Amino acid sequence: MTARAVDGPDYARLIGADRVHGSLYTDPRVFADELERIWYRTWVYVGHESELPQPNDYVVKCIGPQSIIMTRDRQGTVHLLLNRCSHRANQICEAARGNSGALRCQYHGWTFGTDGALLGYPFRQGYDGNEAKASLGLARLPRVDSYRGFVFGSFAAEGPSLREHLGAAADALDRLARLSPEGEVELTAGWLRHEVAANWKMLVENETDGYHPQFVHASIFEVGQSHVAAMYSEKSLAAARDLGGGHTEHDLRPQFRADDLPLGWFGTTEDRLPDYARSMRELHGDTAAREIMVDGSPHVMIFPNLFIAEIQVFVIQPTAVDRTVQHVTPLRFKGAPDLNRRLLHQVSGSVGPAGLLLADDSEMYERNQRGVASRAPEWLALRRGLHRERIDEDGHLAGAVTDETTQRGIWRHIRHLMTEGGTP
Ligand code: FES
Ligand SMILES: [Fe+2]
């Protein structure tokens, strides 16, 4: 037996420049390492400020298998608290959301404020009064920050700032906000949860995989007479971009600009959404508003768990090496009720309980998971588009939209984090 086999997986060997080893999706030791080196170290998306409109609002969220309570305290500050009573570790919040000045543990009745402070406990005579109440508050994530209302947390006390972590991906969130006549998005339409028997990385890789739509989603394209099929063809002008830091995107703008149709990205026209088009033109002027409506919404996978897919937001939650939950909600643009109504219908059609799009992808995730468990061959090939990769005008590695530039970018960052010395 080699020294490496004793030490654990050799990530530098298992993650190559144009291939990755199947065990990375199936080995429980890899999953345990990923929790420590990725999920409990880097910035992870948790929730959106719009989910907490009032003081003392709370929602239960997650970072991988960890349950997190996102709260807004009485003063309006957002906190990320661990969903674990500081008495004997009972989970405090069972309900997905609520509003309360005192979160009460069901086991022995300790109560906590929405800022995490211990407020009190029943039968006071059982304590001598000397316990340090201040140290018995709920545990919290050491770092919390937000960008455009998207709240991220990190279990690491130190590391790059959120803005540094987001890097070029911040631009996608800016573009998203610009589509709102009030400059803000809201995630207030409620969440659907889809669980799949697959490793989380398959989902991350698939979110910016432009090679599969023509095949996996052929039926929905046919029924919906969608423009999306052409977007993911050999002739498409769209690009796959590696934004660095594990973040990737499909930049669809080159194709949308060639088509030159305001709201074409949304499969509609200005006369179908007159209120929205008017608000945008009033705010930005005709030329800029037209550009924004032609360019449309981003398609970006913010590593490791936030996927913005034009009309909806997915949050990826790994729960075991072969189990992942996808939380999904429609985007809502503040000040755009007519657009939001249509968005809701589109999202129900694509990822709702009877939706076609996510069902197709989920089937692929689970088949893929069964495939990687095969004994031979052991490697997955990731070399599509290597020969035509280029550095684009923004300095990012880019390829055709059907290329695996994005998957290679994701793996390059995972390799960096998983091998020794890799900083987040
Ligand atoms: S475990 Fe919460 S009050 Fe005892
Ligand atoms: Fe898909």
Coordinates of C-alpha atoms and ligand atoms in Angstrom, one line a residue:
M1 CA 0.0 0.0 0.0
T2 CA 1.4 3.4 -0.9
A3 CA 1.7 6.2 1.7
R4 CA -0.9 8.1 -0.2
A5 CA -3.6 5.5 0.2
V6 CA -3.1 5.7 4.0
D7 CA -3.1 9.5 4.0
G8 CA -6.3 9.8 2.0
P9 CA -7.2 10.7 -1.6
D10 CA -4.4 12.3 -3.7
Y11 CA -6.3 15.2 -5.2
A12 CA -3.5 16.5 -7.3
R13 CA -3.5 13.2 -9.1
L14 CA -7.3 12.7 -9.1
I15 CA -8.1 16.1 -10.6
G16 CA -6.3 16.5 -13.9
A17 CA -6.3 19.4 -16.4
D18 CA -8.6 17.6 -18.8
R19 CA -9.9 14.6 -16.8
V20 CA -11.2 13.8 -13.3
H21 CA -11.4 10.5 -11.4
G22 CA -14.8 8.9 -10.8
S23 CA -14.1 8.4 -7.1
L24 CA -14.4 12.1 -6.5
Y25 CA -18.1 11.7 -6.8
T26 CA -18.5 8.5 -4.8
D27 CA -15.8 8.3 -2.0
P28 CA -17.2 9.3 1.4
R29 CA -13.7 10.4 2.4
V30 CA -13.7 12.9 -0.5
F31 CA -17.0 14.3 0.7
A32 CA -15.7 14.7 4.3
D33 CA -12.7 16.5 3.0
E34 CA -14.9 18.8 0.8
L35 CA -17.0 19.8 3.8
E36 CA -13.8 20.9 5.6
R37 CA -11.9 22.4 2.8
I38 CA -14.7 23.9 0.7
W39 CA -18.1 24.2 2.5
Y40 CA -16.8 25.1 6.0
R41 CA -14.1 27.4 4.7
T42 CA -15.1 29.5 1.7
W43 CA -18.0 31.9 1.3
V44 CA -21.3 30.1 0.8
Y45 CA -24.6 31.7 -0.3
V46 CA -27.2 31.4 2.5
G47 CA -30.3 33.5 1.8
H48 CA -31.6 36.9 0.5
E49 CA -32.3 40.0 2.6
S50 CA -35.8 40.2 1.0
E51 CA -36.7 37.0 2.8
L52 CA -36.6 39.0 6.1
P53 CA -38.7 42.1 5.5
Q54 CA -39.5 42.8 9.2
P55 CA -37.5 43.0 12.4
N56 CA -37.5 39.6 14.2
D57 CA -38.2 37.7 10.9
Y58 CA -36.3 34.4 10.6
V59 CA -35.8 31.7 7.9
V60 CA -34.1 28.3 8.3
K61 CA -31.4 27.9 5.7
C62 CA -28.3 25.7 5.3
I63 CA -24.7 25.3 4.5
G64 CA -24.4 21.8 3.2
P65 CA -25.6 19.5 6.1
Q66 CA -25.5 22.4 8.6
S67 CA -28.8 24.0 9.5
I68 CA -28.6 27.8 9.8
I69 CA -31.1 30.3 11.1
M70 CA -31.0 33.5 9.2
T71 CA -32.5 36.3 11.2
R72 CA -33.1 40.0 11.2
D73 CA -32.8 41.3 14.7
R74 CA -34.9 44.1 16.3
Q75 CA -32.3 46.7 15.0
G76 CA -32.5 45.4 11.5
T77 CA -29.1 43.6 11.4
V78 CA -28.9 40.2 9.6
H79 CA -27.4 37.3 11.6
L80 CA -26.5 33.7 10.6
L81 CA -27.0 31.5 13.7
L82 CA -26.4 27.8 14.1
N83 CA -29.7 26.0 14.5
R84 CA -28.5 24.3 17.8
C85 CA -29.5 25.1 21.3
S86 CA -26.6 26.1 23.5
H87 CA -28.0 24.0 26.4
R88 CA -27.9 20.4 25.1
A89 CA -27.9 20.9 21.3
N90 CA -31.5 20.5 20.3
Q91 CA -32.4 22.0 17.0
I92 CA -34.3 25.2 17.8
C93 CA -36.2 26.1 14.7
E94 CA -38.4 23.4 13.1
A95 CA -40.6 25.8 11.0
A96 CA -39.0 27.0 7.8
R97 CA -39.8 30.7 8.7
G98 CA -41.5 32.9 11.2
N99 CA -41.4 36.1 13.2
S100 CA -40.7 36.1 16.9
G101 CA -38.8 38.2 19.4
A102 CA -37.8 35.0 21.3
L103 CA -36.8 31.7 19.7
R104 CA -37.7 29.0 22.1
C105 CA -36.0 25.6 22.3
Q106 CA -38.7 22.9 22.6
Y107 CA -36.6 20.6 24.8
H108 CA -36.2 22.6 28.1
G109 CA -37.6 26.0 27.1
W110 CA -34.4 28.2 26.8
T111 CA -35.2 31.3 24.8
F112 CA -32.9 33.3 22.5
G113 CA -33.2 36.7 20.8
T114 CA -33.0 37.0 17.0
D115 CA -29.5 38.4 17.6
G116 CA -28.6 35.0 19.1
A117 CA -28.4 36.2 22.7
L118 CA -29.7 33.9 25.5
L119 CA -32.7 35.7 27.0
G120 CA -33.6 33.2 29.7
Y121 CA -34.3 29.7 31.0
P122 CA -37.1 28.2 33.1
F123 CA -36.7 27.2 36.8
R124 CA -34.0 29.6 37.6
Q125 CA -33.2 28.1 41.0
G126 CA -31.5 25.2 39.3
Y127 CA -28.6 27.5 38.4
D128 CA -26.5 29.3 40.8
G129 CA -26.7 32.6 38.9
N130 CA -23.0 32.6 38.2
E131 CA -23.1 31.1 34.7
A132 CA -21.9 33.5 32.0
K133 CA -25.1 34.1 30.2
A134 CA -23.3 36.0 27.5
S135 CA -21.3 33.0 26.5
L136 CA -24.4 30.8 26.2
G137 CA -25.9 32.6 23.2
L138 CA -26.4 30.7 19.9
A139 CA -23.3 30.0 17.9
R140 CA -22.9 32.1 14.9
L141 CA -21.0 32.1 11.6
P142 CA -17.9 34.2 12.2
R143 CA -18.3 36.1 8.9
V144 CA -21.5 37.4 7.3
D145 CA -21.7 39.7 4.3
S146 CA -24.1 40.5 1.5
Y147 CA -23.9 41.7 -2.1
R148 CA -27.0 43.2 -3.7
G149 CA -29.1 41.6 -1.0
F150 CA -27.6 38.1 -1.5
V151 CA -26.3 37.0 2.0
F152 CA -23.2 34.8 2.2
G153 CA -21.6 33.3 5.3
S154 CA -18.3 31.7 6.0
F155 CA -17.3 29.3 8.8
A156 CA -13.8 30.6 8.5
A157 CA -12.9 33.5 10.8
E158 CA -10.4 34.8 8.3
G159 CA -10.0 34.8 4.5
P160 CA -10.7 36.9 1.5
S161 CA -13.6 39.4 1.7
L162 CA -16.9 38.5 0.0
R163 CA -16.2 41.0 -2.7
E164 CA -12.8 39.3 -3.4
H165 CA -14.5 35.9 -3.4
L166 CA -17.1 37.0 -5.9
G167 CA -14.6 38.6 -8.2
A168 CA -15.9 38.8 -11.7
A169 CA -19.2 37.0 -10.7
A170 CA -20.3 40.2 -8.9
D171 CA -20.9 41.7 -12.3
A172 CA -23.6 39.1 -13.0
L173 CA -25.4 40.2 -9.8
D174 CA -25.1 43.8 -11.0
R175 CA -26.6 42.9 -14.3
L176 CA -29.4 41.1 -12.6
A177 CA -30.3 44.1 -10.4
R178 CA -30.3 46.3 -13.4
L179 CA -33.3 44.4 -14.8
S180 CA -35.4 45.8 -12.0
P181 CA -36.9 49.2 -12.5
E182 CA -36.0 49.8 -8.8
G183 CA -32.6 48.2 -9.0
E184 CA -33.4 45.3 -6.7
V185 CA -34.3 41.7 -6.9
E186 CA -36.4 39.8 -4.4
L187 CA -36.6 36.1 -3.6
T188 CA -40.0 36.1 -2.0
A189 CA -42.1 33.7 -4.1
G190 CA -41.4 30.7 -1.9
W191 CA -39.0 27.7 -2.4
L192 CA -39.3 24.3 -4.0
R193 CA -37.0 21.5 -2.9
H194 CA -35.8 18.8 -5.2
E195 CA -33.7 16.0 -3.8
V196 CA -31.5 13.8 -6.1
A197 CA -29.4 10.7 -5.5
A198 CA -26.2 12.3 -6.9
N199 CA -23.1 14.1 -5.8
W200 CA -23.3 17.9 -5.6
K201 CA -20.5 18.5 -8.1
M202 CA -22.6 17.0 -10.9
L203 CA -25.2 19.7 -10.4
V204 CA -22.6 22.5 -10.2
E205 CA -21.0 21.2 -13.4
N206 CA -24.3 20.8 -15.2
E207 CA -25.4 24.4 -14.5
T208 CA -23.0 25.7 -17.0
D209 CA -22.9 22.7 -19.3
G210 CA -24.0 23.9 -22.7
Y211 CA -23.4 20.6 -24.4
H212 CA -26.4 18.7 -23.0
P213 CA -29.5 21.0 -23.5
Q214 CA -30.1 19.9 -27.1
F215 CA -30.3 16.2 -26.0
V216 CA -31.6 16.2 -22.5
H217 CA -34.2 19.0 -23.0
A218 CA -35.2 18.2 -26.6
S219 CA -38.8 17.5 -25.6
I220 CA -39.3 20.8 -23.7
F221 CA -37.8 22.8 -26.6
E222 CA -40.2 21.1 -29.0
V223 CA -43.3 21.7 -26.9
G224 CA -42.3 25.3 -25.9
Q225 CA -41.0 26.3 -29.3
S226 CA -38.1 27.8 -27.4
H227 CA -35.2 29.9 -28.6
V228 CA -33.0 28.0 -26.1
A229 CA -32.3 25.2 -28.5
A230 CA -30.6 27.5 -31.0
M231 CA -28.7 29.1 -28.1
Y232 CA -27.0 25.8 -27.3
S233 CA -26.1 24.8 -30.9
E234 CA -22.8 24.8 -32.8
K235 CA -23.8 28.1 -34.5
S236 CA -24.6 29.9 -31.3
L237 CA -22.6 33.1 -30.6
A238 CA -22.9 32.6 -26.8
A239 CA -19.8 31.8 -24.8
A240 CA -18.8 29.6 -21.9
R241 CA -16.7 31.6 -19.5
D242 CA -14.5 30.6 -16.6
L243 CA -14.7 33.7 -14.3
G244 CA -12.1 32.3 -11.9
G245 CA -12.6 31.3 -8.3
G246 CA -14.7 28.3 -9.4
H247 CA -17.4 30.7 -10.8
T248 CA -18.5 30.1 -14.3
E249 CA -21.1 31.5 -16.7
H250 CA -22.8 31.2 -20.0
D251 CA -22.6 34.6 -21.5
L252 CA -25.6 34.6 -23.8
R253 CA -25.3 38.3 -24.6
P254 CA -23.5 38.0 -27.9
Q255 CA -26.3 35.9 -29.3
F256 CA -29.0 38.1 -27.8
R257 CA -27.3 41.2 -29.3
A258 CA -27.2 39.6 -32.7
D259 CA -30.9 38.8 -32.4
D260 CA -31.5 42.4 -31.2
L261 CA -34.9 41.7 -29.6
P262 CA -35.8 43.6 -26.3
L263 CA -37.1 40.9 -23.9
G264 CA -36.1 38.2 -26.4
W265 CA -34.2 36.5 -23.6
F266 CA -37.5 36.1 -21.8
G267 CA -39.3 34.7 -24.9
T268 CA -41.5 37.7 -25.2
T269 CA -41.8 41.2 -26.6
E270 CA -42.2 44.7 -25.2
D271 CA -45.9 45.0 -26.2
R272 CA -46.6 41.9 -23.9
L273 CA -45.1 43.7 -20.9
P274 CA -45.9 47.4 -21.5
D275 CA -45.8 48.5 -17.9
Y276 CA -42.3 47.0 -17.4
A277 CA -41.0 48.3 -20.7
R278 CA -42.3 51.8 -19.9
S279 CA -40.7 51.8 -16.4
M280 CA -37.4 50.8 -17.8
R281 CA -37.5 53.4 -20.5
E282 CA -38.4 56.1 -18.0
L283 CA -35.6 55.1 -15.7
H284 CA -32.8 54.6 -18.1
G285 CA -33.8 56.4 -21.3
D286 CA -34.7 54.6 -24.5
T287 CA -31.2 53.6 -25.7
A288 CA -29.9 52.2 -22.3
A289 CA -33.2 50.6 -21.5
R290 CA -33.3 48.8 -24.8
E291 CA -29.7 47.5 -24.3
I292 CA -30.6 46.2 -20.9
M293 CA -33.7 44.5 -22.2
V294 CA -31.8 42.9 -25.1
D295 CA -28.9 41.7 -22.9
G296 CA -31.3 40.0 -20.5
S297 CA -30.6 38.1 -17.3
P298 CA -27.3 36.3 -16.4
H299 CA -26.7 32.5 -16.4
V300 CA -24.0 32.2 -13.8
M301 CA -22.9 29.5 -11.3
I302 CA -21.4 31.2 -8.3
F303 CA -19.2 28.6 -6.6
P304 CA -20.1 26.5 -4.7
N305 CA -23.8 26.8 -4.4
L306 CA -25.6 29.7 -6.0
F307 CA -26.9 29.3 -9.5
I308 CA -28.7 32.2 -11.2
A309 CA -30.5 30.8 -14.3
E310 CA -32.1 33.8 -16.1
I311 CA -35.5 33.5 -14.5
Q312 CA -34.8 31.6 -11.3
V313 CA -32.3 31.0 -8.5
F314 CA -31.1 27.6 -7.4
V315 CA -29.3 26.8 -4.2
I316 CA -27.3 23.6 -4.1
Q317 CA -27.1 21.7 -0.8
P318 CA -25.0 18.6 -0.5
T319 CA -26.2 16.3 2.3
A320 CA -24.2 13.2 1.6
V321 CA -21.6 12.0 -1.0
D322 CA -24.5 10.8 -3.2
R323 CA -27.4 13.1 -2.0
T324 CA -28.0 16.7 -3.0
V325 CA -31.0 19.0 -2.5
Q326 CA -31.7 21.7 -4.9
H327 CA -33.7 24.6 -3.6
V328 CA -35.3 26.8 -6.3
T329 CA -37.3 30.0 -6.4
P330 CA -38.4 32.4 -9.2
L331 CA -36.6 35.7 -9.4
R332 CA -38.8 38.7 -8.7
F333 CA -37.8 42.2 -10.0
K334 CA -38.9 45.0 -7.7
G335 CA -41.2 47.4 -9.4
A336 CA -42.1 44.9 -12.2
P337 CA -45.4 43.2 -11.3
D338 CA -46.3 42.2 -14.9
L339 CA -42.9 40.7 -15.5
N340 CA -43.0 38.9 -12.2
R341 CA -46.4 37.3 -13.0
R342 CA -45.0 35.8 -16.2
L343 CA -41.8 34.7 -14.4
L344 CA -43.8 32.7 -11.9
H345 CA -45.6 30.8 -14.7
Q346 CA -42.4 30.1 -16.6
V347 CA -40.7 28.8 -13.5
S348 CA -43.6 26.5 -12.6
G349 CA -43.4 25.1 -16.1
S350 CA -39.6 24.5 -15.9
V351 CA -39.0 23.4 -12.3
G352 CA -42.4 23.1 -10.6
P353 CA -43.7 19.7 -9.4
A354 CA -44.8 19.0 -13.0
G355 CA -42.1 21.0 -14.6
L356 CA -40.1 19.5 -17.5
L357 CA -36.7 21.1 -17.3
L358 CA -35.5 20.0 -13.8
A359 CA -37.0 16.6 -14.2
D360 CA -34.9 16.0 -17.3
D361 CA -31.7 17.2 -15.5
S362 CA -32.4 15.2 -12.3
E363 CA -32.7 12.0 -14.4
M364 CA -29.3 12.7 -15.8
Y365 CA -27.7 13.4 -12.4
E366 CA -28.9 10.1 -11.0
R367 CA -27.8 8.1 -14.1
N368 CA -24.5 9.9 -14.0
Q369 CA -24.1 8.9 -10.3
R370 CA -24.7 5.3 -11.2
G371 CA -22.2 5.5 -14.0
V372 CA -19.3 6.9 -12.0
A373 CA -19.6 4.0 -9.6
S374 CA -18.4 1.7 -12.4
R375 CA -15.0 0.0 -11.9
A376 CA -13.8 0.9 -15.4
P377 CA -13.0 3.2 -17.0
E378 CA -12.2 5.3 -13.9
W379 CA -11.8 8.7 -15.6
L380 CA -14.3 11.3 -16.9
A381 CA -13.1 13.2 -20.0
L382 CA -13.2 17.0 -19.9
R383 CA -11.4 18.0 -23.0
R384 CA -14.1 19.4 -25.2
G385 CA -13.1 22.7 -26.7
L386 CA -9.5 22.7 -25.3
H387 CA -8.2 23.4 -28.8
R388 CA -10.3 26.5 -29.3
E389 CA -10.1 28.1 -25.8
R390 CA -9.1 31.7 -25.7
I391 CA -8.7 34.7 -23.4
D392 CA -11.5 37.1 -24.0
E393 CA -11.6 40.9 -23.9
D394 CA -12.3 40.8 -20.2
G395 CA -9.3 38.5 -19.5
H396 CA -11.4 35.4 -18.8
L397 CA -10.8 32.0 -20.3
A398 CA -13.7 31.5 -22.8
G399 CA -14.9 28.9 -25.2
A400 CA -17.9 28.1 -27.4
V401 CA -21.1 27.7 -25.3
T402 CA -21.0 23.9 -25.8
D403 CA -17.4 23.6 -24.6
E404 CA -16.2 22.3 -21.3
T405 CA -14.2 25.4 -20.4
T406 CA -16.6 25.9 -17.5
Q407 CA -16.2 22.4 -16.1
R408 CA -12.4 22.7 -16.3
G409 CA -12.6 26.0 -14.5
I410 CA -14.7 24.5 -11.7
W411 CA -12.3 21.7 -11.2
R412 CA -9.3 23.9 -11.3
H413 CA -10.6 25.7 -8.3
I414 CA -11.7 22.6 -6.5
R415 CA -8.2 21.2 -7.0
H416 CA -6.7 24.4 -5.6
L417 CA -8.9 24.2 -2.5
M418 CA -8.5 20.4 -1.9
T419 CA -4.7 20.3 -2.2
E420 CA -2.5 21.5 0.6
G421 CA -1.8 25.1 0.8
G422 CA -4.8 26.2 -1.3
T423 CA -6.3 29.4 0.0
P424 CA -10.0 30.1 -0.4
Ligands
FES1 S1 -31.5 21.5 24.7 FE1 -32.5 23.4 24.4 S2 -33.3 23.9 26.3 FE2 -32.3 22.0 26.6
FE2 FE -30.2 21.0 -18.1

